[in-house]
Coordinates of C-alpha atoms in Angstrom, one line a residue:
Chain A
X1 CA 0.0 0.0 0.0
X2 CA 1.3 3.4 -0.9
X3 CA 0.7 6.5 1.2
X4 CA 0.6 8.5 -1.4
X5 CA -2.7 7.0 -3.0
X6 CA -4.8 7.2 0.3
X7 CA -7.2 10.0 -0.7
X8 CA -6.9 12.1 2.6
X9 CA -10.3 13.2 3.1
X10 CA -8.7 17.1 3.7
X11 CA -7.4 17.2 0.3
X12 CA -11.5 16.0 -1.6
X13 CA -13.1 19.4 -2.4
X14 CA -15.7 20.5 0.2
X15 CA -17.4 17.6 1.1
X16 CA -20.8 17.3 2.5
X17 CA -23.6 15.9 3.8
X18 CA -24.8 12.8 1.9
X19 CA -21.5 13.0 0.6
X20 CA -19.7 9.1 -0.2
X21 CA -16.4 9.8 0.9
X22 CA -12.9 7.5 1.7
X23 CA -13.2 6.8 5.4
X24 CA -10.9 4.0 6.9
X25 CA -7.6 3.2 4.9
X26 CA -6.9 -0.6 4.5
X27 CA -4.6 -0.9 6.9
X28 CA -7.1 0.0 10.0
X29 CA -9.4 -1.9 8.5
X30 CA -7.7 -5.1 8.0
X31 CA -5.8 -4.7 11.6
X32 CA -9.7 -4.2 13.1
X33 CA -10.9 -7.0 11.7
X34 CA -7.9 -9.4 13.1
X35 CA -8.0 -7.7 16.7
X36 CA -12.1 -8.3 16.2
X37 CA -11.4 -11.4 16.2
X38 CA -8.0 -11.9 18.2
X39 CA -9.8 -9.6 21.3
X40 CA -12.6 -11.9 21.4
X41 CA -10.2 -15.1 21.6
X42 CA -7.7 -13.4 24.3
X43 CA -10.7 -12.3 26.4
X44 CA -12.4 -15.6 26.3
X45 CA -9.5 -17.7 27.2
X46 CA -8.0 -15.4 29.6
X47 CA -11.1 -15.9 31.4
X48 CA -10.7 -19.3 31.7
X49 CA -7.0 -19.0 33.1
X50 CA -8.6 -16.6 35.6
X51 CA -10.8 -19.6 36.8
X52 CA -7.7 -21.8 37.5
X53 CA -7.0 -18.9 40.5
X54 CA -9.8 -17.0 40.8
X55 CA -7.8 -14.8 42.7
X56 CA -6.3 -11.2 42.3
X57 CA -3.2 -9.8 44.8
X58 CA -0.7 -6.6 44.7
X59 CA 3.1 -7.0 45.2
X60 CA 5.6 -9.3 44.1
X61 CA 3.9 -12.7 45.4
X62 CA 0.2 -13.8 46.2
X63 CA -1.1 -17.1 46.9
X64 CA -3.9 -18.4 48.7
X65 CA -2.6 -17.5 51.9
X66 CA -2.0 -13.8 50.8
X67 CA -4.7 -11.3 51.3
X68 CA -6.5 -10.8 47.9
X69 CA -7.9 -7.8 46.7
X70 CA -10.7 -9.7 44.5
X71 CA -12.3 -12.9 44.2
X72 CA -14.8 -14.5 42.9
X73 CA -16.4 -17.8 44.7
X74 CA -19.0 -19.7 45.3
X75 CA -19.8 -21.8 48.6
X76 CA -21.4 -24.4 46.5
X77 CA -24.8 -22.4 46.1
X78 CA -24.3 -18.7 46.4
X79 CA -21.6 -16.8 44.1
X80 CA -19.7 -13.6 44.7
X81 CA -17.5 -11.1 43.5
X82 CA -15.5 -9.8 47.0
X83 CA -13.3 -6.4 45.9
X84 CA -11.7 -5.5 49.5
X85 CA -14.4 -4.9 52.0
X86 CA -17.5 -4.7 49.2
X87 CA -19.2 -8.5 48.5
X88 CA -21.4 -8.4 45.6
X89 CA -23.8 -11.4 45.5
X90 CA -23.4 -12.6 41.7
X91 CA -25.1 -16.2 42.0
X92 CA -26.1 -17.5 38.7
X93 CA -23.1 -15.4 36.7
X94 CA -20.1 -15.6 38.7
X95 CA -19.1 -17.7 41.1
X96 CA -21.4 -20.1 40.3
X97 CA -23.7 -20.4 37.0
X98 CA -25.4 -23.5 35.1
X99 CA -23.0 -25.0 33.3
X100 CA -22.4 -26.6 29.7
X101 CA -24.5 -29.8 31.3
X102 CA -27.0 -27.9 33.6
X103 CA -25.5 -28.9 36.4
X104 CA -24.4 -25.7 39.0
X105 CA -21.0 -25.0 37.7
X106 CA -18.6 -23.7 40.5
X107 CA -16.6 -21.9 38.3
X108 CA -15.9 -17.6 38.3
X109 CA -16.5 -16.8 34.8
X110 CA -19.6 -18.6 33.1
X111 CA -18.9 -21.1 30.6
X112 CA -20.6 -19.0 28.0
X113 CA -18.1 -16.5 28.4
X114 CA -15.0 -18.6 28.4
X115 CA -12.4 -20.2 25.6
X116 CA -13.2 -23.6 26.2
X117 CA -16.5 -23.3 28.0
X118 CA -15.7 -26.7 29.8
X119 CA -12.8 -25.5 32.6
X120 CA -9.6 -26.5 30.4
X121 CA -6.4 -24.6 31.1
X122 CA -4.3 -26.1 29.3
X123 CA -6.7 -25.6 26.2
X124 CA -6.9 -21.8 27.0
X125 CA -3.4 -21.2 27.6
X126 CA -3.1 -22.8 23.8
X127 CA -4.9 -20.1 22.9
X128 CA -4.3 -16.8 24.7
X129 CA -0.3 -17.5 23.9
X130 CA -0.9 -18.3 20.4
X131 CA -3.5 -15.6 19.7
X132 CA -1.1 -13.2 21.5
X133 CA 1.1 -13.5 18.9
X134 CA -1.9 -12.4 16.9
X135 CA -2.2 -9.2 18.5
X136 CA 1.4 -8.4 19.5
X137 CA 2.4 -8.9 15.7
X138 CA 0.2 -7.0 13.9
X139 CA 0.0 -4.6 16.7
X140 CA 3.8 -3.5 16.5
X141 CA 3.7 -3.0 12.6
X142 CA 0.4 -1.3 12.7
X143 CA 1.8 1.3 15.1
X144 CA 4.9 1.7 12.9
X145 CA 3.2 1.5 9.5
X146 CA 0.5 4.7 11.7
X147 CA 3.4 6.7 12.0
X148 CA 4.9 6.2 9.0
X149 CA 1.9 7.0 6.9
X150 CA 0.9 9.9 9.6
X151 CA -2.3 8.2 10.4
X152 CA -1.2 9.0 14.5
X153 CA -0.3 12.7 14.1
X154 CA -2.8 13.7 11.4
X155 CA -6.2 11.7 12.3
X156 CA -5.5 10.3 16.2
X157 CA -3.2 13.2 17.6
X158 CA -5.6 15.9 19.2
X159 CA -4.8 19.3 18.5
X160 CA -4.5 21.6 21.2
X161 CA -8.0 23.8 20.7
X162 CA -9.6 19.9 20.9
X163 CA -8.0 19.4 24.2
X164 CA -9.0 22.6 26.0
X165 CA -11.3 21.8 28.9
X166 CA -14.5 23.5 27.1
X167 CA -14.0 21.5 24.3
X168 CA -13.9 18.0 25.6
X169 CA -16.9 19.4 27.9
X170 CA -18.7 20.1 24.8
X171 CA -18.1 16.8 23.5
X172 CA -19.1 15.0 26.1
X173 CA -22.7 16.8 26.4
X174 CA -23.2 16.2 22.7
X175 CA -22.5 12.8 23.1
X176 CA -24.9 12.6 26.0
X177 CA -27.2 14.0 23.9
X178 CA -26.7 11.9 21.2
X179 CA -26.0 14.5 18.8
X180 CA -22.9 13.5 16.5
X181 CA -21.0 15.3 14.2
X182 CA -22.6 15.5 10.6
X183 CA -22.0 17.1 6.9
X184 CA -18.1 17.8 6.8
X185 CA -17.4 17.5 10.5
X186 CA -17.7 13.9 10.3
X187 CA -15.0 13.2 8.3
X188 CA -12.6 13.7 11.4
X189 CA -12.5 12.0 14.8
X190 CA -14.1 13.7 17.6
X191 CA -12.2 14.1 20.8
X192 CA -13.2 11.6 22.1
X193 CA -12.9 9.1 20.1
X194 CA -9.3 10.5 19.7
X195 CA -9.0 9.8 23.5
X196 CA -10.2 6.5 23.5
X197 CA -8.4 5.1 20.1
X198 CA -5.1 6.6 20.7
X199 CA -5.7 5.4 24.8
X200 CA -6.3 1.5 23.0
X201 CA -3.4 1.4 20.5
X202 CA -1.0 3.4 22.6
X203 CA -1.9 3.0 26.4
X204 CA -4.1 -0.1 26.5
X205 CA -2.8 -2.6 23.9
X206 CA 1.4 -2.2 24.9
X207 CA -0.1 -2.7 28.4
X208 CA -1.3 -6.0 28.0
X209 CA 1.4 -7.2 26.3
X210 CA 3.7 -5.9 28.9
X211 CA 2.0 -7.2 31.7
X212 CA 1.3 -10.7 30.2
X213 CA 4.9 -11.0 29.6
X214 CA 5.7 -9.9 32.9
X215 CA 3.4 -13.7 34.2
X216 CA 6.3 -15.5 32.3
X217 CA 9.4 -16.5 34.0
X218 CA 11.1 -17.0 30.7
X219 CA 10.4 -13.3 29.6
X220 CA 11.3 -12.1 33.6
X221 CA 14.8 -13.6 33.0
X222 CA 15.2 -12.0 29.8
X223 CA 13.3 -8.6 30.9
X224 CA 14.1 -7.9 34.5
X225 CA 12.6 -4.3 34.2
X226 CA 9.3 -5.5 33.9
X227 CA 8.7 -6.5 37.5
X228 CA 10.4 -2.6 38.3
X229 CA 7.6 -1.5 35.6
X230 CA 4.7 -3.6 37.4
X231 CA 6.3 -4.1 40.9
X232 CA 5.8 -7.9 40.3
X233 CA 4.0 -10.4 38.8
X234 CA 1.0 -10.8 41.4
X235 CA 0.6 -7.0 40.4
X236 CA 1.3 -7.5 36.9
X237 CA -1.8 -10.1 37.2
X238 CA -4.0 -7.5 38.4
X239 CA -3.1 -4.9 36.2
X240 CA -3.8 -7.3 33.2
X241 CA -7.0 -8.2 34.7
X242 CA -7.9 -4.5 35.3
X243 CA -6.2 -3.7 31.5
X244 CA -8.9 -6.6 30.5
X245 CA -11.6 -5.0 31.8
X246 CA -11.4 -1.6 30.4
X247 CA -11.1 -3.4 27.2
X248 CA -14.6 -4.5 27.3
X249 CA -15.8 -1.7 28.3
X250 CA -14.4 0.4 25.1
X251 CA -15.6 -2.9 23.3
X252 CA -19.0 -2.5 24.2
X253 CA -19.3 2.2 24.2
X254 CA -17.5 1.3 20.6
X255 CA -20.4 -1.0 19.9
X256 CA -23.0 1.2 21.4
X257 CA -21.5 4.1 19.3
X258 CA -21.8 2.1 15.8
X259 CA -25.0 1.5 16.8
X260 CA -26.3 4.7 17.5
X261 CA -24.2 6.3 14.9
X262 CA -25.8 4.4 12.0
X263 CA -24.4 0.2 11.9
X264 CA -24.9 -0.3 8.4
X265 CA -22.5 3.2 7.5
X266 CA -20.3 2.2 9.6
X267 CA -19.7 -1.1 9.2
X268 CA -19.6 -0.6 5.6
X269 CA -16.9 1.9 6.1
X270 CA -15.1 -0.6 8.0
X271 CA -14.8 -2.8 5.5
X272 CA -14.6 -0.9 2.3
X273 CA -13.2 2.0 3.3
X274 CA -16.2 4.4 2.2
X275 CA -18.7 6.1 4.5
X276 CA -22.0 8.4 3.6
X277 CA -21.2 11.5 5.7
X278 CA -24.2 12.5 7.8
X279 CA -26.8 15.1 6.8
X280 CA -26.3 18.6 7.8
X281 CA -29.1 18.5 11.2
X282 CA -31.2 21.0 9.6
X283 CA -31.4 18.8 6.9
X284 CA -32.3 15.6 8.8
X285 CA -35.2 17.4 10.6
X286 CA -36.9 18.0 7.3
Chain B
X1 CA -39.3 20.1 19.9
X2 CA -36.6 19.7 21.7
X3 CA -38.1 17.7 24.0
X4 CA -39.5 15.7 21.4
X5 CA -36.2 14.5 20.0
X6 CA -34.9 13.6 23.2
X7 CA -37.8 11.5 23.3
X8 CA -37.7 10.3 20.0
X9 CA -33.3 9.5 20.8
X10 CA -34.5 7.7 24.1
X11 CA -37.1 5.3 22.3
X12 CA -34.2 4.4 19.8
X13 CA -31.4 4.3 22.3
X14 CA -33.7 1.7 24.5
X15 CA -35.0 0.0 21.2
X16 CA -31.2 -0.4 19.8
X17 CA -30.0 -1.5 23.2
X18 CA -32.1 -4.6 23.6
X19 CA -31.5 -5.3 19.7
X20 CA -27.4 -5.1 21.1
X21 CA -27.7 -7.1 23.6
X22 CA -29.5 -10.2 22.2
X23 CA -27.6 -9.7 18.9
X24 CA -24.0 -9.7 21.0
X25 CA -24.9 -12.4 23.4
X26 CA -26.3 -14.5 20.1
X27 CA -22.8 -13.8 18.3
X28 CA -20.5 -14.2 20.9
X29 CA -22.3 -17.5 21.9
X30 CA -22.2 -18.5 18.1
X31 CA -18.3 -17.2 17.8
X32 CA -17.3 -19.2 21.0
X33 CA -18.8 -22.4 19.9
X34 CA -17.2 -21.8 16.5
X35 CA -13.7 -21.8 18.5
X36 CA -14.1 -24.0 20.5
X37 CA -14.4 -26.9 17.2
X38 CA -12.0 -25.1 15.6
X39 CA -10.1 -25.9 18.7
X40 CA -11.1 -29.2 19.2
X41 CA -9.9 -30.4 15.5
X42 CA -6.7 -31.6 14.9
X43 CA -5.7 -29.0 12.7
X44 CA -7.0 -26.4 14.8
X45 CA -4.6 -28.2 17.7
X46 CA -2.0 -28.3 15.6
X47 CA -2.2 -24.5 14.6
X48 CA -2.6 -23.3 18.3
X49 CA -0.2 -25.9 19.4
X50 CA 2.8 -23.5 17.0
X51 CA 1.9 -20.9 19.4
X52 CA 4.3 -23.1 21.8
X53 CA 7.3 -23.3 19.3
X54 CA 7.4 -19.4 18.4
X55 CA 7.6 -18.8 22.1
X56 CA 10.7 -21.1 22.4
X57 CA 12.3 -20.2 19.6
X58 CA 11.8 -16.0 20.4
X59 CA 12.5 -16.7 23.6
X60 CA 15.6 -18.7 23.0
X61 CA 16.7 -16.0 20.7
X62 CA 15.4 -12.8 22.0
X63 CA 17.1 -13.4 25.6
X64 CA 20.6 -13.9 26.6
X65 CA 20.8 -18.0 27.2
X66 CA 21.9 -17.7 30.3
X67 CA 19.8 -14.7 31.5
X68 CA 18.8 -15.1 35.1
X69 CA 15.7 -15.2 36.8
X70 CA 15.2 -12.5 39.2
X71 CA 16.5 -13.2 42.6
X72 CA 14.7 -11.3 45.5
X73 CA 15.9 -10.4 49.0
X74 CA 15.1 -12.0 52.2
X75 CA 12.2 -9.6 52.8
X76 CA 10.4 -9.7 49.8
X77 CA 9.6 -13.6 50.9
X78 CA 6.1 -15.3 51.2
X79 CA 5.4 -15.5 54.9
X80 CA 4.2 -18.5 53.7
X81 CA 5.1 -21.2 51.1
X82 CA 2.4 -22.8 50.0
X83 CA 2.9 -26.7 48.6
X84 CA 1.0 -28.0 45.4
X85 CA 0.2 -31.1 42.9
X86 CA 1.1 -34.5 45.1
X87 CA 1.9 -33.4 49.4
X88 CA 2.7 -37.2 50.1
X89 CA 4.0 -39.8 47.5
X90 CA 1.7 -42.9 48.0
X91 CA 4.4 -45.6 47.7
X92 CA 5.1 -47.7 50.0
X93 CA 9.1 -47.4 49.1
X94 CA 8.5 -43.6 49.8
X95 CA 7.4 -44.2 53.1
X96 CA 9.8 -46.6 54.1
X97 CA 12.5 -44.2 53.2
X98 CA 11.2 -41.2 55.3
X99 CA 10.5 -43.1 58.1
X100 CA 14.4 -43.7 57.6
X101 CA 14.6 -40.0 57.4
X102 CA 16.1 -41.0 53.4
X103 CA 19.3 -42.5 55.4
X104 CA 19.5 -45.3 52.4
X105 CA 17.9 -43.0 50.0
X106 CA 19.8 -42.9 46.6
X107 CA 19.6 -40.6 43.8
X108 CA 20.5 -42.9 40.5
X109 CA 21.8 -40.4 37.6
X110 CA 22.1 -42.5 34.3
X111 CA 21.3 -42.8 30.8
X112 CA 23.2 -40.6 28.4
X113 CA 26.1 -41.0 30.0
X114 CA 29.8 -41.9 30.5
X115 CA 29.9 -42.7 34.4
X116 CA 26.5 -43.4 36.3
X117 CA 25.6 -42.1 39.3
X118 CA 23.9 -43.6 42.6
X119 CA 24.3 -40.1 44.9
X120 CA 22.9 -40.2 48.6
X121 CA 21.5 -37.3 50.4
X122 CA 25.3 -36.8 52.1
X123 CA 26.9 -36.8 49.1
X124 CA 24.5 -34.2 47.7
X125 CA 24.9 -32.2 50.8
X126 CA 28.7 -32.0 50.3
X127 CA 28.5 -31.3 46.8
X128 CA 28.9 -27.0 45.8
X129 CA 25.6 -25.8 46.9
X130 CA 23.9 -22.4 45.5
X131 CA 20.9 -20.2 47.2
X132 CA 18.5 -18.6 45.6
X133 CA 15.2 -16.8 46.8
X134 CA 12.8 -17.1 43.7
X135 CA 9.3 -17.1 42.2
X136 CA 7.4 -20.2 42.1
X137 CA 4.9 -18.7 39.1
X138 CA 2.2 -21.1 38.7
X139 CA 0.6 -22.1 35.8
X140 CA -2.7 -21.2 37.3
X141 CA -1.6 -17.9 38.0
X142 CA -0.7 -17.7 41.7
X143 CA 3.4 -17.0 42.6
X144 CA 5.2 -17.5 45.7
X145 CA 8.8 -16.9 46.3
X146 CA 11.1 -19.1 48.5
X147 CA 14.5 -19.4 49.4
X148 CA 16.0 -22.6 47.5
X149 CA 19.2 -24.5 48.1
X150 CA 21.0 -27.3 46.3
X151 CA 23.4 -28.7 44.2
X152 CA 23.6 -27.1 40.8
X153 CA 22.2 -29.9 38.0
X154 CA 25.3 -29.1 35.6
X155 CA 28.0 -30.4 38.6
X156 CA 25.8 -33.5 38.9
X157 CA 26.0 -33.7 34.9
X158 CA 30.0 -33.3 34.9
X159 CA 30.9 -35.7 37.2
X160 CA 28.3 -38.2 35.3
X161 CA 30.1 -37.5 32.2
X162 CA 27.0 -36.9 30.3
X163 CA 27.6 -37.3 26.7
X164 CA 27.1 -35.1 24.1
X165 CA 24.0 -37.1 22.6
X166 CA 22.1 -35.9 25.0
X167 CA 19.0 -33.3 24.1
X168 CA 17.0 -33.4 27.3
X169 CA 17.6 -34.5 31.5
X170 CA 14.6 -36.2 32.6
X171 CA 13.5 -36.1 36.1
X172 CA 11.8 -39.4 37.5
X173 CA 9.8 -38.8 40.5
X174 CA 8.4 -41.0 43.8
X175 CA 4.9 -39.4 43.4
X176 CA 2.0 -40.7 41.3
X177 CA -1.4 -39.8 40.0
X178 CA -3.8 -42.6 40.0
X179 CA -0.5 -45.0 40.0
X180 CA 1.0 -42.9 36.8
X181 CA 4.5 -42.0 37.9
X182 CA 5.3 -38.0 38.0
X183 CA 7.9 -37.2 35.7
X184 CA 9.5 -33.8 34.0
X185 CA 11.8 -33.2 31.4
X186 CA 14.1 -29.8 30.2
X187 CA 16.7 -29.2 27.2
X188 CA 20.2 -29.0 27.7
X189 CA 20.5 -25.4 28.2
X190 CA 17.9 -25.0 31.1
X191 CA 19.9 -28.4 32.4
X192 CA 23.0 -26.5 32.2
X193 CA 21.9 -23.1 33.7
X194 CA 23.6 -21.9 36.7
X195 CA 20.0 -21.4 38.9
X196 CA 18.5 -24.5 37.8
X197 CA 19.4 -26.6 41.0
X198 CA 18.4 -30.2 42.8
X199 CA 17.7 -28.4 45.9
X200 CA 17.9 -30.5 49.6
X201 CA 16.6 -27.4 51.2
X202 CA 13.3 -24.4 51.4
X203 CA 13.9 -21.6 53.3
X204 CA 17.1 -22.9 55.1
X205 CA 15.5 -26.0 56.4
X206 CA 15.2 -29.6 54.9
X207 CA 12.8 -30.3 52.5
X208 CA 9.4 -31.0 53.9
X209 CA 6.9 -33.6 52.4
X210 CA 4.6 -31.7 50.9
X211 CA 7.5 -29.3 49.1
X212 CA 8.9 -32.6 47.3
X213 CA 11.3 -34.2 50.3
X214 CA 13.9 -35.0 49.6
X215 CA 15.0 -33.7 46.6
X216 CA 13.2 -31.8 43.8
X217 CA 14.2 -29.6 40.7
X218 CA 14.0 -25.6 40.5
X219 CA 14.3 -25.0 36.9
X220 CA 14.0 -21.1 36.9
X221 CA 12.1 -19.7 34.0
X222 CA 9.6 -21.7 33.2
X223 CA 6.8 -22.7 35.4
X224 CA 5.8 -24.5 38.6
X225 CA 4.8 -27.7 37.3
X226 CA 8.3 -28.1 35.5
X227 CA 9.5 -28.0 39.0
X228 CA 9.5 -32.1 39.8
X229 CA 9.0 -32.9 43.4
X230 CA 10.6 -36.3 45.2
X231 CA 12.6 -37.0 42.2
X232 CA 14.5 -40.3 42.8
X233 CA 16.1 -40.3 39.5
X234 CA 18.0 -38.9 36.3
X235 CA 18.1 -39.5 33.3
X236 CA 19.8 -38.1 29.8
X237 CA 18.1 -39.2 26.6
X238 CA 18.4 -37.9 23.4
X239 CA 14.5 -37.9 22.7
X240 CA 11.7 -37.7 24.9
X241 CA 9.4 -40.2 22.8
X242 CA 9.4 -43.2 24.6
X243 CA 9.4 -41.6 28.0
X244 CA 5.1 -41.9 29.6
X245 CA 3.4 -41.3 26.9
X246 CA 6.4 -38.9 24.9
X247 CA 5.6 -35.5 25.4
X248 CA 8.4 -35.0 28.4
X249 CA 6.2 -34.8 31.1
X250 CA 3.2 -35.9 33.3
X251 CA 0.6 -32.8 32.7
X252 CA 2.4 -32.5 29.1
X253 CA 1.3 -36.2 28.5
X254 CA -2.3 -36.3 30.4
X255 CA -3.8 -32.7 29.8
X256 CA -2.0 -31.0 27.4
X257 CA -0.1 -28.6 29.0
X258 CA 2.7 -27.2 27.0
X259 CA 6.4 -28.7 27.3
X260 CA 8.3 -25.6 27.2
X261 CA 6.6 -23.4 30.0
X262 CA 8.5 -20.5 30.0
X263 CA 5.4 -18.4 29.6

């Protein structure tokens, strides 16, 4: 692919509403449609290899008979999530859920969330370390290929009017309201969907990594720094879990957002590139 | 007006949510079941399975073949140690033997190699011993660090005159699993790495029981079950194949957990 073909949407003669313009070059859509897939495989079987210890600690060890900061369990009937002094009664979800036979399943994550659903470690490990390869990879020369073609400074990078405090405020109460950008000014990222894709690819993603390298002794030896960077691999474990977690929850505003926004527009520009800007509101009203 | 949009925005928002909801839960149950026969196939094993290889073979090459594990200091300890897999071998050899307090116990080094061994818990003690306080990292994610001391594997391997046909050191262990003997296996350069150890000693006692009395392996960088417990004997062979069941280990051989378990 060649930078210099990618019609840069700046560059089209004033376009507007209604407007079919060149959206989402092929490399962002390609490198969604693996980590689409890749995410949903990592999240899957990393919550099965949360169920082998369904455990979470701070520091440098933490085993059973090290105070926890979560867990999820079940005493055979009743399931809970504890997070320090709060117990949130979760029966039938986590902790304990039907399983794959009907039978209670004493188990933290359900088996309709997990990569195997039956409790298989050894299967999800099979997967999470081979899949992680799947999103380290592509990952690294995505990032590279983003700066090479200026896709991080020109489309992700805020400037610095987006980034006063009034601005993002705006933002945020027109995405409250619902009201997204149309005509010409939806040919650009918002602020916050700045925020949150340059927070995944640059904050989110290389945390993962780092802090699922940091669970393997082989990578320790090599990498000493990482248990400086994480102050050890009990903490490394949580702040994977907690990485994990606001994962899904960009997952699902991202899903909510393509949903709201119009899916069929923006799928389509997902996969071939080209997107129907919005009407102009005054338009739309009509 | 307004206030008729906002209505009109919260009919669609609750409308689109349900419509996400069942749609999402319908896909991802659909995509999970989808990877989980992919998974089950034997190509689909077979793809995930090269996930295993690319991580030796980076790791092999990325890191310095002798990097160490981190070492930690005296304070940064478990208060307490907790023991795993077999606590008490269920021989009856084994329990004749502790209740001798392993006085006749013999560890037999053989295979590959020029001069066998037959090494009892004295000589072991007398042999160059190194400490170090480490990370037990569990495969199921919990870690606990101890204080380890033994004999370093590669001394053992000298004074055996292990031959250079030898690819792996296998570990032969007291304990059992529904009368299928425990056993472990490692390449030659994890063999031959100054921290992997046959340590006598946790925390600057004896071995206890349940922590694999009296011997067991520390083998660094890779995982906790690498680390064989109440290992009576071993062995250098050149392949692993007609060892159990030929995939260098006991959870390697019943459930599938990965040989190299550096990660």
């Amino acid at each position: 692919m060649n930078v210099s073909t990618e019609p840069n949407a700046e560059r089209s003669a004033n376009p507007m509403g209604g407007d079919l313009v060149k959206r989402h070059r092929l490399s962002t859509r390609l490198w969604h449609w693996l980590n689409a897939f890749t995410i949903f495989t990592m999240i899957g079987s990393g919550l099965m290899i949360f169920n082998a210890h369904p455990h979470l600690y701070w520091g440098q060890y933490g085993a059973n008979y090290d105070g926890s900061w979560l867990d999820i369990g079940s005493d055979g009937t009743h399931g809970w999530v504890r997070i320090g002094p709060l117990t949130i009664p979760t029966t039938g979800v986590f902790g304990i859920s039907t399983g794959t036979d009907g039978m209670p399943d004493a188990h933290a994550f359900p088996h309709w969330i997990t990569l195997p659903g039956d409790y298989d470690l050894a299967k999800a490990r099979r997967w999470h370390l081979f899949f992680a390869w799947v999103l380290m990879v592509p990952w690294l020369l995505y990032f590279i290929w983003s700066l090479l073609n200026r896709h991080l400074s020109r489309d992700l990078a805020p400037t610095r009017a987006e980034l006063a405090p009034k601005h993002i405020l705006q933002d945020i109460a027109d995405h409250a309201r619902l009201r997204f950008p149309t005509g010409a000014a939806a040919l650009h990222h918002n602020i916050l969907q700045k925020i949150s894709y340059l927070g995944v690819i640059c904050g989110l993603i290389p945390l993962m990594i780092l802090s699922g390298l940091t669970l393997s002794p082989g990578w320790v030896a090599a990498w000493p720094w990482l248990y400086t960077l994480f102050g050890g691999r009990a903490s490394a474990r949580s702040i994977h879990f907690i990485g994990m977690s606001l994962i899904v929850a960009f997952i699902l505003i991202h899903l909510i957002m393509v949903v709201l926004a119009g899916p069929f527009n923006e799928i389509r520009s997902m996969i071939t590139g080209k997107f129907r800007l919005p009407k102009e509101r005054g338009e739309q009203q009509t | 007006m307004n206030g008729n949009r906002i209505n009109i925005s919260q009919r669609r928002l609750h409308f689109t949510r349900r419509k996400l909801l069942i749609g999402g839960s319908v896909t991802s149950g659909l995509l999970l079941t989808g990877c989980e026969k992919i998974g089950g196939s034997a190509t689909g094993t077979s793809i995930l399975d090269t996930g295993e290889k690319l991580t030796y073979n980076v790791q092999r090459s990325l890191s310095s073949r002798m990097a160490l594990a981190p070492e930690f200091r005296p304070d940064q300890m478990s208060p307490r140690f907790r023991s795993n897999g077999n606590t008490m071998p269920a021989s009856a050899d084994y329990a004749t033997q502790l209740a001798q307090n392993f006085v006749n116990w013999v560890l037999r080094v053989d295979g590959l190699v020029d001069t066998p061994l037959d090494l009892s818990l004295a000589d072991l003690r007398e042999m160059p011993t190194r400490s170090q306080i480490t990370a037990h990292n569990c495969v199921e994610g919990w870690t606990a660090i101890a204080k380890w001391t033994g004999v370093p594997l590669s001394f053992i391997l000298q004074r055996a005159n292990v031959r250079s046909s030898a690819k792996y050191i296998v570990f032969h262990c007291a304990d059992d699993f529904g009368g299928t003997a425990y056993y472990e296996s490692i390449d030659m350069l994890d063999a031959f790495h100054p921290q992997t150890i046959l340590a006598w000693g946790i925390n600057d006692q004896p071995l206890p029981v349940k922590n694999g009395a009296p011997l067991r392996l520390r083998v660094e960088r890779q995982l906790g079950y690498k680390q064989a417990k109440y290992v009576m004997r071993v062995e250098a062979v050149d392949s692993l194949k007609s060892i159990g069941q030929g995939k260098g280990g006991f959870w390697e051989d019943d459930i599938d957990y990965e040989w190299y378990a550096g990660i």
